[in-house]
Short mmCIF file of C-alpha atoms and ligand atoms in Angstrom, two decimals:
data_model
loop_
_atom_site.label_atom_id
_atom_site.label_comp_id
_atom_site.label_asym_id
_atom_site.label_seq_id
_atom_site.Cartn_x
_atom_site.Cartn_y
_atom_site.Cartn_z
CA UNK Y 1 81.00 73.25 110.66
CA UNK Y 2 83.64 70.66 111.81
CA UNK Y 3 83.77 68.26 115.27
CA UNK Y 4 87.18 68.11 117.01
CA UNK Y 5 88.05 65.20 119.21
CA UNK Y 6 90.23 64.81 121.72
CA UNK Y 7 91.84 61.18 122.36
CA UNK Y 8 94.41 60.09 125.08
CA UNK Y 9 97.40 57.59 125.03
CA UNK Y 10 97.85 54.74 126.98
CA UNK Y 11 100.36 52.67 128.73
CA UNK Y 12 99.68 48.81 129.99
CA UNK Y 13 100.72 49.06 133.95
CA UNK Y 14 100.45 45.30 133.46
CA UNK Y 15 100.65 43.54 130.13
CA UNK Y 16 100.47 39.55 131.21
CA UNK Y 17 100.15 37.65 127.17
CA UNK Y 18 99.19 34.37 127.01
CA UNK Y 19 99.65 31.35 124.55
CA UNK Y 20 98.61 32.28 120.96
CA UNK Y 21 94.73 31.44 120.15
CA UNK Y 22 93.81 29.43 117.36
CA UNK Y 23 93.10 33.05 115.33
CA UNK Y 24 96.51 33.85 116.38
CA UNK Y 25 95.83 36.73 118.82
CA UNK Y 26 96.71 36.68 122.43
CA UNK Y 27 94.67 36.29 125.19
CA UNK Y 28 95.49 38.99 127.92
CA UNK Y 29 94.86 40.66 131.38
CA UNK Y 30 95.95 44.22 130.13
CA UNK Y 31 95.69 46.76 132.74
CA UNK Y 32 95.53 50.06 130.20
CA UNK Y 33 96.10 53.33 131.93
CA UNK Y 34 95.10 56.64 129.81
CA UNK Y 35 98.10 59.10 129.95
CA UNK Y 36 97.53 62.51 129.31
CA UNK Y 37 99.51 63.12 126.15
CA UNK Y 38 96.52 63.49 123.33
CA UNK Y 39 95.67 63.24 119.92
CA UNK Y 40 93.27 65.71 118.57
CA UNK Y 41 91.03 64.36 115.32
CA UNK Y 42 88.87 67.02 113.44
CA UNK Y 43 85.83 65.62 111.08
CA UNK Y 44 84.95 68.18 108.59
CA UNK Y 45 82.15 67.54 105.78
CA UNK Y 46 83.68 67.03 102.34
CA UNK Y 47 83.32 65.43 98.96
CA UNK Y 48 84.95 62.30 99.45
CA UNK Y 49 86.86 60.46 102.67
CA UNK Y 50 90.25 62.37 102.88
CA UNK Y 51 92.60 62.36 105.60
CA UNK Y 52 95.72 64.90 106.82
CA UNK Y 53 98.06 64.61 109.69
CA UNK Y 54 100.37 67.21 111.32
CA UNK Y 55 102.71 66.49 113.74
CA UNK Y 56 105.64 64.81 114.59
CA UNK Y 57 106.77 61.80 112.60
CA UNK Y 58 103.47 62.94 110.35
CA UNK Y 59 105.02 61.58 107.33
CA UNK Y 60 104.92 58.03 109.04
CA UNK Y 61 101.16 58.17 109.34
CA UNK Y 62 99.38 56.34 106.80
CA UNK Y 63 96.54 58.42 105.00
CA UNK Y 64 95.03 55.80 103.00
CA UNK Y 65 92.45 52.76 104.73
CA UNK Y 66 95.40 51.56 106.30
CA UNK Y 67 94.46 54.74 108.63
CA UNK Y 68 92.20 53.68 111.34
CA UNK Y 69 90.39 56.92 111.63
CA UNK Y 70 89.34 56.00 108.09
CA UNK Y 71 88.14 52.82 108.16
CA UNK Y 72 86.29 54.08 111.59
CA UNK Y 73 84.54 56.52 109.35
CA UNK Y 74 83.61 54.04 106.84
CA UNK Y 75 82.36 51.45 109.45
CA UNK Y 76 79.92 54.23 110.75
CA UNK Y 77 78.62 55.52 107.33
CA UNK Y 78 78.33 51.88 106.39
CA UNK Y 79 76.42 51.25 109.47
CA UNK Y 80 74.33 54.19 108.98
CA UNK Y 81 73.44 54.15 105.29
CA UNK Y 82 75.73 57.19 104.10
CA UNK Y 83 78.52 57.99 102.27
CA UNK Y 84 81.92 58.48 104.76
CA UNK Y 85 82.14 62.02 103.01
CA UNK Y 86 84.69 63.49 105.73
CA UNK Y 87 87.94 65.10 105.58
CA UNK Y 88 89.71 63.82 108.91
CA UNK Y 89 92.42 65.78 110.24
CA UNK Y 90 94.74 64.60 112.92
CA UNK Y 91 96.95 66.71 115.00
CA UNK Y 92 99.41 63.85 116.16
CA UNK Y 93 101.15 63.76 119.45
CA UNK Y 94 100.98 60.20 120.40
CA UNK Y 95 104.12 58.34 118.95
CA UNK Y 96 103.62 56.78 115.88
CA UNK Y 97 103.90 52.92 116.36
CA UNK Y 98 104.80 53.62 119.56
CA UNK Y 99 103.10 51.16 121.46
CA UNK Y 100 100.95 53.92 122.80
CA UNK Y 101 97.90 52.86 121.13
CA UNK Y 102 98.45 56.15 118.83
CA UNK Y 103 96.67 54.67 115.92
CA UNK Y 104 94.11 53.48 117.86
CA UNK Y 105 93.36 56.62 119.43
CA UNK Y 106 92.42 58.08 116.15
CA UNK Y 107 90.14 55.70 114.59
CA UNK Y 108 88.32 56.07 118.66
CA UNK Y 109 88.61 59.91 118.11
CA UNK Y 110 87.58 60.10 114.70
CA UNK Y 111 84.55 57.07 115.39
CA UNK Y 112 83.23 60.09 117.49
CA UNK Y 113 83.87 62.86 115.53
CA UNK Y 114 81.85 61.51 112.54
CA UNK Y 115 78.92 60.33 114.73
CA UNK Y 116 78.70 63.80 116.28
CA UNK Y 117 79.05 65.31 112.91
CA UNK Y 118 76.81 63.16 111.15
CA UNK Y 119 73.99 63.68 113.85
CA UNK Y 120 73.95 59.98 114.39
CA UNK Y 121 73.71 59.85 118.19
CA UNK Y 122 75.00 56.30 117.77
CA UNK Y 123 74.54 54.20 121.38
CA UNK Y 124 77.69 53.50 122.94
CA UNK Y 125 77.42 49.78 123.20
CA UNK Y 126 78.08 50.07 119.63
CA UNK Y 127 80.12 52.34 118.92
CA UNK Y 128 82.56 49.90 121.37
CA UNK Y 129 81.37 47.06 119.47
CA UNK Y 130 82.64 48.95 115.76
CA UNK Y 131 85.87 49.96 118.15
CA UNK Y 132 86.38 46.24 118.76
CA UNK Y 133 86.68 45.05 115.46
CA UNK Y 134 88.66 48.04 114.19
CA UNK Y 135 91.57 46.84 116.26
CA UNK Y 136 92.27 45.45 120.09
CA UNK Y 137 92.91 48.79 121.94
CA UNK Y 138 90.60 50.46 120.67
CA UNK Y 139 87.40 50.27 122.62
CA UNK Y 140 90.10 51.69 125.68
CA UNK Y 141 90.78 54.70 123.49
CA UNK Y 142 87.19 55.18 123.62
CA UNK Y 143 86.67 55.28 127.17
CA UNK Y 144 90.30 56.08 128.82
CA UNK Y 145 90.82 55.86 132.51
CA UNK Y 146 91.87 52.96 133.83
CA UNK Y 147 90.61 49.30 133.23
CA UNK Y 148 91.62 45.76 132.63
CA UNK Y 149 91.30 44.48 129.27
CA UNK Y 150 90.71 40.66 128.57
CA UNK Y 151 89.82 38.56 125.67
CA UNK Y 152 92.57 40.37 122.87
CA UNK Y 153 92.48 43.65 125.40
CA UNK Y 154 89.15 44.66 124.04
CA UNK Y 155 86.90 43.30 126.88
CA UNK Y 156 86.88 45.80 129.47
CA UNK Y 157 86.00 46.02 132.64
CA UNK Y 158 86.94 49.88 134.29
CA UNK Y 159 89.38 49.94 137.65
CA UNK Y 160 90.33 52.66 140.23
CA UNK Y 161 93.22 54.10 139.68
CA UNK Y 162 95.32 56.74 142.05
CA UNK Y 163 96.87 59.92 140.00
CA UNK Y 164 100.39 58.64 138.33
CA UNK Y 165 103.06 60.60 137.04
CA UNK Y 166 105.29 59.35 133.85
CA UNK Y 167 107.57 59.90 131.30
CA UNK Y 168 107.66 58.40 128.04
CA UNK Y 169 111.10 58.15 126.16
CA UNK Y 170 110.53 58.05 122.24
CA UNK Y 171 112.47 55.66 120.30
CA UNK Y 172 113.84 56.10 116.41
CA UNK Y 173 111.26 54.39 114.35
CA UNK Y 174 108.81 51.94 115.39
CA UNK Y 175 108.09 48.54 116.20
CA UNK Y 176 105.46 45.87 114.51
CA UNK Y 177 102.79 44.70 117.04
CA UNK Y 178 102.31 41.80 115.24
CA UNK Y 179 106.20 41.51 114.91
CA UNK Y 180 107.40 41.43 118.59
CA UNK Y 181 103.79 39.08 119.43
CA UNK Y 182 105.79 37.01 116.87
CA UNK Y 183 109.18 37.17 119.07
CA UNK Y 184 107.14 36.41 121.92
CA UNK Y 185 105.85 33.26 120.54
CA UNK Y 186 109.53 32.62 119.34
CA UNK Y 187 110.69 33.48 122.71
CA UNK Y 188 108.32 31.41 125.05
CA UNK Y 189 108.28 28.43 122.16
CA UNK Y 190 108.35 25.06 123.87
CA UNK Y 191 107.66 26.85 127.73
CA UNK Y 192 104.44 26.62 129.07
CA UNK Y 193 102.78 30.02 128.60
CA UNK Y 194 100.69 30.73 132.02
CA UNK Y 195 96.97 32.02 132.02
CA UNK Y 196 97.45 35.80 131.51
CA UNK Y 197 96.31 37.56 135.09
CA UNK Y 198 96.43 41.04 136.75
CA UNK Y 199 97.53 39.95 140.18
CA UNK Y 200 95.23 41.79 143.40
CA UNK Y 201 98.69 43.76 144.49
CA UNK Y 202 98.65 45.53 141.01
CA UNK Y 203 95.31 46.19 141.03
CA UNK Y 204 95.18 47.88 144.93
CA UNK Y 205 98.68 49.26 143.72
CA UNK Y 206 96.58 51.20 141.23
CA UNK Y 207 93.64 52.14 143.36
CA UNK Y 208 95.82 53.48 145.84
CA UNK Y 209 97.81 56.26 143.84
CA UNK Y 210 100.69 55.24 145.94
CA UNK Y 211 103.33 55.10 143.13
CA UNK Y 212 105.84 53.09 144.90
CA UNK Y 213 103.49 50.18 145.49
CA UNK Y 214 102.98 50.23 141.75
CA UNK Y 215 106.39 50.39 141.07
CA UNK Y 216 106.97 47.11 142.33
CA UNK Y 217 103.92 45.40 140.51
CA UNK Y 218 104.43 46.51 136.84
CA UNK Y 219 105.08 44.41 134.60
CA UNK Y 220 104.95 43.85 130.43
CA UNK Y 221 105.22 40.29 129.24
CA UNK Y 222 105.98 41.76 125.88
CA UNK Y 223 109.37 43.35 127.01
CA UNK Y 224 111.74 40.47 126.75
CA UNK Y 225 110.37 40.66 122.61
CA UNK Y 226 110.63 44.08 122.72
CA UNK Y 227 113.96 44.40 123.96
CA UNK Y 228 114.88 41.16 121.70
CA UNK Y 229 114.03 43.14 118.77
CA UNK Y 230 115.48 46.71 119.93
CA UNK Y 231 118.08 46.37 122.11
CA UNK Y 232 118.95 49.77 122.70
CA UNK Y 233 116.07 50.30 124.65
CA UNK Y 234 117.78 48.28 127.71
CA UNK Y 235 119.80 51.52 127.84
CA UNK Y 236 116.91 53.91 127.62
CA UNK Y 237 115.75 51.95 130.49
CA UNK Y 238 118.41 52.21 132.62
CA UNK Y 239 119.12 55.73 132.04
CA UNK Y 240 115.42 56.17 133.21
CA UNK Y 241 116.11 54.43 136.44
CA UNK Y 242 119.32 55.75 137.14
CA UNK Y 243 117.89 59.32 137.10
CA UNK Y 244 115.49 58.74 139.84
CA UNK Y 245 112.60 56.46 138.56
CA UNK Y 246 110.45 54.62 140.48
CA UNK Y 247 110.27 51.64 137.59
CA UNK Y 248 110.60 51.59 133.67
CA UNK Y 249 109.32 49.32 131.27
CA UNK Y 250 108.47 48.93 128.15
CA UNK Y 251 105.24 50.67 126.89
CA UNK Y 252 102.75 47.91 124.87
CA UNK Y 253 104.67 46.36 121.78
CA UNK Y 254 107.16 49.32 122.34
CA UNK Y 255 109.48 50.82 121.18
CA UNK Y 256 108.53 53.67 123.45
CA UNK Y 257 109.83 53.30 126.76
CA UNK Y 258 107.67 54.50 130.72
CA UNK Y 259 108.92 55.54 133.54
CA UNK Y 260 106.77 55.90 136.54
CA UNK Y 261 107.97 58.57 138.58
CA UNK Y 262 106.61 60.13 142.26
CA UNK Y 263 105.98 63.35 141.66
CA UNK Y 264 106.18 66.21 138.37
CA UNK Y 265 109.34 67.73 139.60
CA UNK Y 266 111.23 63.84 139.39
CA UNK Y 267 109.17 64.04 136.13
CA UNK Y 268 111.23 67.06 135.03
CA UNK Y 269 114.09 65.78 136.36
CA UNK Y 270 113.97 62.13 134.39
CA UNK Y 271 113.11 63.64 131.19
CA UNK Y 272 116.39 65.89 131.02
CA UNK Y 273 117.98 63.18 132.21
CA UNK Y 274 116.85 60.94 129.31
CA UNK Y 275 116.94 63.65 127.10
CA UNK Y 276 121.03 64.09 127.79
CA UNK Y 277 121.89 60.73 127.63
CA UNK Y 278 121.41 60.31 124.38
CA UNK Y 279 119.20 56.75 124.56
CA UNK Y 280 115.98 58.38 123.06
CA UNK Y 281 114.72 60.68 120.75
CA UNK Y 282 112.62 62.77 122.52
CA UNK Y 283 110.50 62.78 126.18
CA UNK Y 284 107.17 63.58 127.16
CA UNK Y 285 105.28 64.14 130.99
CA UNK Y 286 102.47 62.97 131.04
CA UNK Y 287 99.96 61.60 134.16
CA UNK Y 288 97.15 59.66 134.20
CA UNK Y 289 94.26 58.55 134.29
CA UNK Y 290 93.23 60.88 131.60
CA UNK Y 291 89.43 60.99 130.12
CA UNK Y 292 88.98 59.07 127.02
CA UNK Y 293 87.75 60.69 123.52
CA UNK Y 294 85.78 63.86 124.65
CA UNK Y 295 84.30 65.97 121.99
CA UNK Y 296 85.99 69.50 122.51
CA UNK Y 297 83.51 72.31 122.63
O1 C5P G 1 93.94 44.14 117.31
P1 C5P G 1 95.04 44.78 116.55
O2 C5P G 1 94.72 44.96 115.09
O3 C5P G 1 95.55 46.03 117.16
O4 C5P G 1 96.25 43.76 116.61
C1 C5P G 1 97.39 43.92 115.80
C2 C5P G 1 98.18 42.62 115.82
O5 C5P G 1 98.75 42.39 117.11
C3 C5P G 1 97.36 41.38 115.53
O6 C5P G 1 97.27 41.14 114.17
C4 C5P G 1 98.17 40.30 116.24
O7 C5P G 1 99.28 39.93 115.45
C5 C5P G 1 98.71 41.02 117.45
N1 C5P G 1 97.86 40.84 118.65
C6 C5P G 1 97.85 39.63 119.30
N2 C5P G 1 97.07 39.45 120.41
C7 C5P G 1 96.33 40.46 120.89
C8 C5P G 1 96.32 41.72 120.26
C9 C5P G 1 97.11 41.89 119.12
O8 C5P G 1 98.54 38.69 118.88
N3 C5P G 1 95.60 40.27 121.98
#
C-alpha cells in the first residue's frame, strides 16, 4: 500500500522584501500564486527513512535530511510517537533550486503522504504549523491557490485570483536563496528598505483574471539580486518580452525566469520563442491558480 501526493509550484506575482530581521530573515508581502506544473511524492512503508527522485536535474536533489520531504517525515513520526519508516519517492518536475518553491513542495507533499499513510488524520492547523518551521514557503505548498504571505512568507492569508497563463524559462544550475537575500542586503546596504506591501492594484489585478492589469503590477524585489548574481537572465527576459509577453520577471530567488502571457496559444508561442533563442534551458506552460497538495486517488 503506498500514498501518492500531488504538489504544485509557485511563482510570487509580487515579492516586496524588507530590511533583514534580527534572525536574519526577511519580512515580506509575498503574493504566491500556485502554477500548475507539479511534483508528485509517493510514501511507501519500509524499514528505515529512504528517499528516490526521478526526474530532471534528479541528480541535483539531495536524498539525505538535507531533503525536505525527509525531515517532513521525521517531524510527523516525531510528533506522533513512531518511527519515520517510509521510503519517499519523488517524481520531480518543479526546477530544482529554481525559485519555484520545488523543495518545498515536497516536504508539503510528502508531510501529507505520511500522515495519510500513517493513519494519523493530523489537523491541519498543524500540519501548517510543522510546514512553517520546515522552511518559509512551505505552508503555501500546502494549500496552493493564491494568497499573500507575511511574516517570512509563511503567514497566510488566501486571495482571489483570475485564471493566468505563464511560462517558465529554466536556467543552467541554480541559485542560493539565502545567497541572492545576501545580494539584496548588499544591494539595498545604506538605503532605507521600505515596509514590504502588496499594493490594492495588484491585489484587484489578481482577482480580476485580467492579465494585462497584472502585467503592469508585478513586481519581485529580489530581481535586481537575482540578476546581480546571474546576469544572463536579463536576456532570458527580454527574449520573453520580445516574443509577445505581457511581463517577465524573475521567479522567487530565481534563477528561473515567468512570463505572464494572455492566452495558451501566446503561451505556445513564447516558449518556442525562448526555447530558440538560446537564453534558457528548457520551458514549461503552466496556469494558475492550481490546488495545493491533493492526495491522488
Ligand atoms: O525559510 P527557508 O528555509 O526557505 O529560507 C531559506 C533562506 O532564505 C533563509 O535561511 C534566509 O537566508 C532566506 N530567507 C530570508 N527571509 C525570508 C525567507 C527566507 O532571508 N523571509
Amino acid at each position: 500500500m503506498s500514498v501518492t501526493v500531488r504538489v504544485p509550484a509557485k511563482v510570487n506575482v509580487r515579492l516586496a522584501v524588507g530590511a533583514a530581521r534580527p534572525d536574519g530573515f526577511h519580512d515580506l508581502a509575498n503574493v504566491f500564486l500556485a502554477v500548475s506544473l507539479f511534483d508528485e511524492v509517493t510514501a511507501t512503508p519500509a524499514d528505515a527513512l529512504t528517499v528516490t527522485c526521478t526526474g530532471a536535474d534528479a541528480d541535483r536533489v539531495p536524498l539525505d535530511r538535507g531533503n525536505l520531504a525527509a525531515r517532513a517525515a521525521e517531524m510527523l513520526a516525531a510528533r506522533a510517537g513512531i518511527e519515520p519508516a517510509v521510503h519517499l519517492h519523488i517524481a520531480k518536475s518543479i526546477p530544482v533550486a529554481g525559485g519555484m518553491a520545488g523543495g518545498s513542495a515536497d516536504g508539503a507533499a510528502a508531510l501529507l503522504a505520511c500522515d495519510a499513510l500513517w493513519g494519523l488524520d493530523t489537523p491541519r492547523g498543524e500540519l501548517l504549523d510543522i510546514c512553517a518551521v520546515l522552511g518559509s514557503d512551505v505552508p503555501f505548498s500546502l494549500v496552493g491557490g493564491a494568497a499573500l504571505g507575511t511574516g517570512r512568507g509563511e503567514l497566510l492569508t488566501p486571495v482571489d485570483a483570475g485564471t493566468f497563463h505563464w511560462v517558465f524559462a529554466v536556467a543552467d544550475g541554480g541559485l542560493s536563496t539565502p545567497a541572492v537575500f545576501r545580494e539584496f542586503d548588499r544591494l539595498t546596504a545604506g538605503t532605507a528598505v521600505p515596509e514590504p506591501q502588496a499594493s490594492p492594484q495588484l491585489l484587484a489585478a489578481l482577482a480580476s483574471g485580467d492579465a494585462g492589469a497584472l502585467a503592469a503590477t508585478l513586481a519581485n524585489d529580489l530581481q535586481a539580486a537575482a540578476l546581480s548574481l546571474r546576469p544572463s537572465l536579463a536576456d532570458t527576459l527580454a527574449a520573453g518580452t520580445g516574443a509577445g509577453a505581457l511581463a517577465a520577471l524573475v521567479s522567487g530567488s530565481g534563477p528561473t525566469t515567468a512570463f505572464l502571457v494572455p492566452d495558451p496559444e501566446t503561451a505556445a508561442k513564447v516558449a518556442a520563442a525562448l526555447e530558440a533563442s538560446g537564453t534558457c534551458r528548457a520551458t514549461h506552460v503552466a496556469s494558475g491558480p492550481a490546488p495545493g497538495a491533493t492526495v491522488l486517488p
